[in-house]
Amino acid sequence: GAKQKMEFMTKKGKSYLAVKKIRRFDDDFSIGEFEEMAHDIYIKAHETIA
């Protein structure tokens, strides 16, 4: 209900502020590129450990 909607908006706001903070240091930051890069790093790390 209302509590879940409030939590969702709080998380969305924090996420927006985090991206805004990153963009202060890196003007070319792209969430899509970051997502792909993070996924590749995760897979490589998992393969290295396993």
mmCIF file of N, CA and C in Angstrom:
data_model
loop_
_atom_site.group_PDB
_atom_site.id
_atom_site.type_symbol
_atom_site.label_atom_id
_atom_site.label_comp_id
_atom_site.label_asym_id
_atom_site.label_seq_id
_atom_site.Cartn_x
_atom_site.Cartn_y
_atom_site.Cartn_z
ATOM 1 N N GLY A 1 0.797 -1.167 0.000
ATOM 2 C CA GLY A 1 0.000 0.000 0.000
ATOM 3 C C GLY A 1 0.859 1.257 0.000
ATOM 4 N N ALA A 2 0.498 2.139 0.874
ATOM 5 C CA ALA A 2 1.134 3.453 0.935
ATOM 6 C C ALA A 2 2.591 3.351 1.370
ATOM 7 N N LYS A 3 2.872 2.437 2.297
ATOM 8 C CA LYS A 3 4.246 2.289 2.789
ATOM 9 C C LYS A 3 5.173 1.829 1.659
ATOM 10 N N GLN A 4 4.720 0.891 0.852
ATOM 11 C CA GLN A 4 5.529 0.395 -0.254
ATOM 12 C C GLN A 4 5.785 1.500 -1.275
ATOM 13 N N LYS A 5 4.768 2.307 -1.558
ATOM 14 C CA LYS A 5 4.937 3.408 -2.505
ATOM 15 C C LYS A 5 5.939 4.427 -1.976
ATOM 16 N N MET A 6 5.887 4.687 -0.680
ATOM 17 C CA MET A 6 6.822 5.640 -0.078
ATOM 18 C C MET A 6 8.244 5.099 -0.150
ATOM 19 N N GLU A 7 8.430 3.809 0.145
ATOM 20 C CA GLU A 7 9.756 3.197 0.064
ATOM 21 C C GLU A 7 10.279 3.236 -1.369
ATOM 22 N N PHE A 8 9.399 2.973 -2.337
ATOM 23 C CA PHE A 8 9.794 3.010 -3.743
ATOM 24 C C PHE A 8 10.274 4.405 -4.133
ATOM 25 N N MET A 9 9.531 5.423 -3.746
ATOM 26 C CA MET A 9 9.910 6.795 -4.083
ATOM 27 C C MET A 9 11.209 7.190 -3.397
ATOM 28 N N THR A 10 11.424 6.737 -2.166
ATOM 29 C CA THR A 10 12.660 7.037 -1.453
ATOM 30 C C THR A 10 13.845 6.407 -2.169
ATOM 31 N N LYS A 11 13.708 5.141 -2.560
ATOM 32 C CA LYS A 11 14.788 4.454 -3.270
ATOM 33 C C LYS A 11 15.055 5.107 -4.620
ATOM 34 N N LYS A 12 13.992 5.486 -5.314
ATOM 35 C CA LYS A 12 14.146 6.128 -6.625
ATOM 36 C C LYS A 12 14.869 7.464 -6.476
ATOM 37 N N GLY A 13 14.540 8.210 -5.450
ATOM 38 C CA GLY A 13 15.196 9.496 -5.192
ATOM 39 C C GLY A 13 16.666 9.329 -4.879
ATOM 40 N N LYS A 14 16.992 8.328 -4.062
ATOM 41 C CA LYS A 14 18.393 8.068 -3.721
ATOM 42 C C LYS A 14 19.172 7.648 -4.956
ATOM 43 N N SER A 15 18.561 6.838 -5.793
ATOM 44 C CA SER A 15 19.206 6.390 -7.023
ATOM 45 C C SER A 15 19.481 7.580 -7.941
ATOM 46 N N TYR A 16 18.512 8.457 -8.075
ATOM 47 C CA TYR A 16 18.674 9.641 -8.916
ATOM 48 C C TYR A 16 19.815 10.512 -8.401
ATOM 49 N N LEU A 17 19.865 10.716 -7.091
ATOM 50 C CA LEU A 17 20.924 11.543 -6.511
ATOM 51 C C LEU A 17 22.293 10.897 -6.696
ATOM 52 N N ALA A 18 22.360 9.572 -6.609
ATOM 53 C CA ALA A 18 23.629 8.873 -6.809
ATOM 54 C C ALA A 18 24.123 9.053 -8.243
ATOM 55 N N VAL A 19 23.232 8.929 -9.208
ATOM 56 C CA VAL A 19 23.615 9.113 -10.617
ATOM 57 C C VAL A 19 24.042 10.557 -10.854
ATOM 58 N N LYS A 20 23.333 11.482 -10.258
ATOM 59 C CA LYS A 20 23.678 12.898 -10.401
ATOM 60 C C LYS A 20 25.075 13.171 -9.835
ATOM 61 N N LYS A 21 25.392 12.534 -8.717
ATOM 62 C CA LYS A 21 26.707 12.703 -8.097
ATOM 63 C C LYS A 21 27.807 12.127 -8.994
ATOM 64 N N ILE A 22 27.564 10.987 -9.597
ATOM 65 C CA ILE A 22 28.537 10.376 -10.510
ATOM 66 C C ILE A 22 28.759 11.289 -11.709
ATOM 67 N N ARG A 23 27.697 11.856 -12.229
ATOM 68 C CA ARG A 23 27.807 12.710 -13.423
ATOM 69 C C ARG A 23 28.576 13.996 -13.149
ATOM 70 N N ARG A 24 28.694 14.387 -11.880
ATOM 71 C CA ARG A 24 29.521 15.551 -11.556
ATOM 72 C C ARG A 24 30.984 15.269 -11.885
ATOM 73 N N PHE A 25 31.395 14.009 -11.760
ATOM 74 C CA PHE A 25 32.779 13.622 -12.019
ATOM 75 C C PHE A 25 32.975 13.085 -13.428
ATOM 76 N N ASP A 26 31.954 12.491 -14.009
ATOM 77 C CA ASP A 26 32.052 11.881 -15.338
ATOM 78 C C ASP A 26 30.858 12.327 -16.176
ATOM 79 N N ASP A 27 31.087 13.319 -17.020
ATOM 80 C CA ASP A 27 30.002 13.878 -17.833
ATOM 81 C C ASP A 27 29.423 12.870 -18.817
ATOM 82 N N ASP A 28 30.223 11.896 -19.243
ATOM 83 C CA ASP A 28 29.793 10.923 -20.246
ATOM 84 C C ASP A 28 29.195 9.656 -19.636
ATOM 85 N N PHE A 29 28.888 9.669 -18.340
ATOM 86 C CA PHE A 29 28.368 8.482 -17.668
ATOM 87 C C PHE A 29 27.037 8.057 -18.272
ATOM 88 N N SER A 30 26.942 6.761 -18.571
ATOM 89 C CA SER A 30 25.711 6.200 -19.120
ATOM 90 C C SER A 30 25.309 5.000 -18.278
ATOM 91 N N ILE A 31 24.087 4.986 -17.817
ATOM 92 C CA ILE A 31 23.614 3.881 -16.989
ATOM 93 C C ILE A 31 23.646 2.576 -17.776
ATOM 94 N N GLY A 32 23.258 2.624 -19.042
ATOM 95 C CA GLY A 32 23.253 1.420 -19.876
ATOM 96 C C GLY A 32 24.641 0.829 -20.043
ATOM 97 N N GLU A 33 25.632 1.678 -20.337
ATOM 98 C CA GLU A 33 27.008 1.202 -20.481
ATOM 99 C C GLU A 33 27.527 0.659 -19.158
ATOM 100 N N PHE A 34 27.207 1.357 -18.060
ATOM 101 C CA PHE A 34 27.646 0.901 -16.747
ATOM 102 C C PHE A 34 27.056 -0.463 -16.425
ATOM 103 N N GLU A 35 25.793 -0.641 -16.755
ATOM 104 C CA GLU A 35 25.122 -1.913 -16.484
ATOM 105 C C GLU A 35 25.811 -3.057 -17.223
ATOM 106 N N GLU A 36 26.128 -2.845 -18.495
ATOM 107 C CA GLU A 36 26.811 -3.879 -19.276
ATOM 108 C C GLU A 36 28.194 -4.173 -18.705
ATOM 109 N N MET A 37 28.935 -3.116 -18.378
ATOM 110 C CA MET A 37 30.284 -3.283 -17.856
ATOM 111 C C MET A 37 30.261 -4.014 -16.508
ATOM 112 N N ALA A 38 29.348 -3.627 -15.639
ATOM 113 C CA ALA A 38 29.244 -4.266 -14.328
ATOM 114 C C ALA A 38 28.873 -5.739 -14.473
ATOM 115 N N HIS A 39 28.002 -6.046 -15.416
ATOM 116 C CA HIS A 39 27.595 -7.429 -15.652
ATOM 117 C C HIS A 39 28.781 -8.259 -16.130
ATOM 118 N N ASP A 40 29.561 -7.713 -17.064
ATOM 119 C CA ASP A 40 30.743 -8.423 -17.566
ATOM 120 C C ASP A 40 31.764 -8.662 -16.456
ATOM 121 N N ILE A 41 31.991 -7.654 -15.629
ATOM 122 C CA ILE A 41 32.936 -7.792 -14.512
ATOM 123 C C ILE A 41 32.458 -8.871 -13.556
ATOM 124 N N TYR A 42 31.164 -8.888 -13.260
ATOM 125 C CA TYR A 42 30.602 -9.889 -12.358
ATOM 126 C C TYR A 42 30.814 -11.297 -12.908
ATOM 127 N N ILE A 43 30.536 -11.480 -14.189
ATOM 128 C CA ILE A 43 30.692 -12.804 -14.809
ATOM 129 C C ILE A 43 32.152 -13.241 -14.783
ATOM 130 N N LYS A 44 33.071 -12.345 -15.150
ATOM 131 C CA LYS A 44 34.497 -12.684 -15.150
ATOM 132 C C LYS A 44 34.986 -13.024 -13.748
ATOM 133 N N ALA A 45 34.536 -12.270 -12.758
ATOM 134 C CA ALA A 45 34.929 -12.545 -11.377
ATOM 135 C C ALA A 45 34.398 -13.902 -10.934
ATOM 136 N N HIS A 46 33.164 -14.210 -11.283
ATOM 137 C CA HIS A 46 32.569 -15.487 -10.907
ATOM 138 C C HIS A 46 33.311 -16.643 -11.568
ATOM 139 N N GLU A 47 33.669 -16.485 -12.850
ATOM 140 C CA GLU A 47 34.409 -17.536 -13.556
ATOM 141 C C GLU A 47 35.796 -17.728 -12.959
ATOM 142 N N THR A 48 36.428 -16.645 -12.529
ATOM 143 C CA THR A 48 37.757 -16.725 -11.937
ATOM 144 C C THR A 48 37.713 -17.470 -10.607
ATOM 145 N N ILE A 49 36.694 -17.218 -9.826
ATOM 146 C CA ILE A 49 36.563 -17.864 -8.518
ATOM 147 C C ILE A 49 36.210 -19.336 -8.676
ATOM 148 N N ALA A 50 35.349 -19.656 -9.613
ATOM 149 C CA ALA A 50 34.849 -21.027 -9.772
ATOM 150 C C ALA A 50 35.847 -21.945 -10.423
#
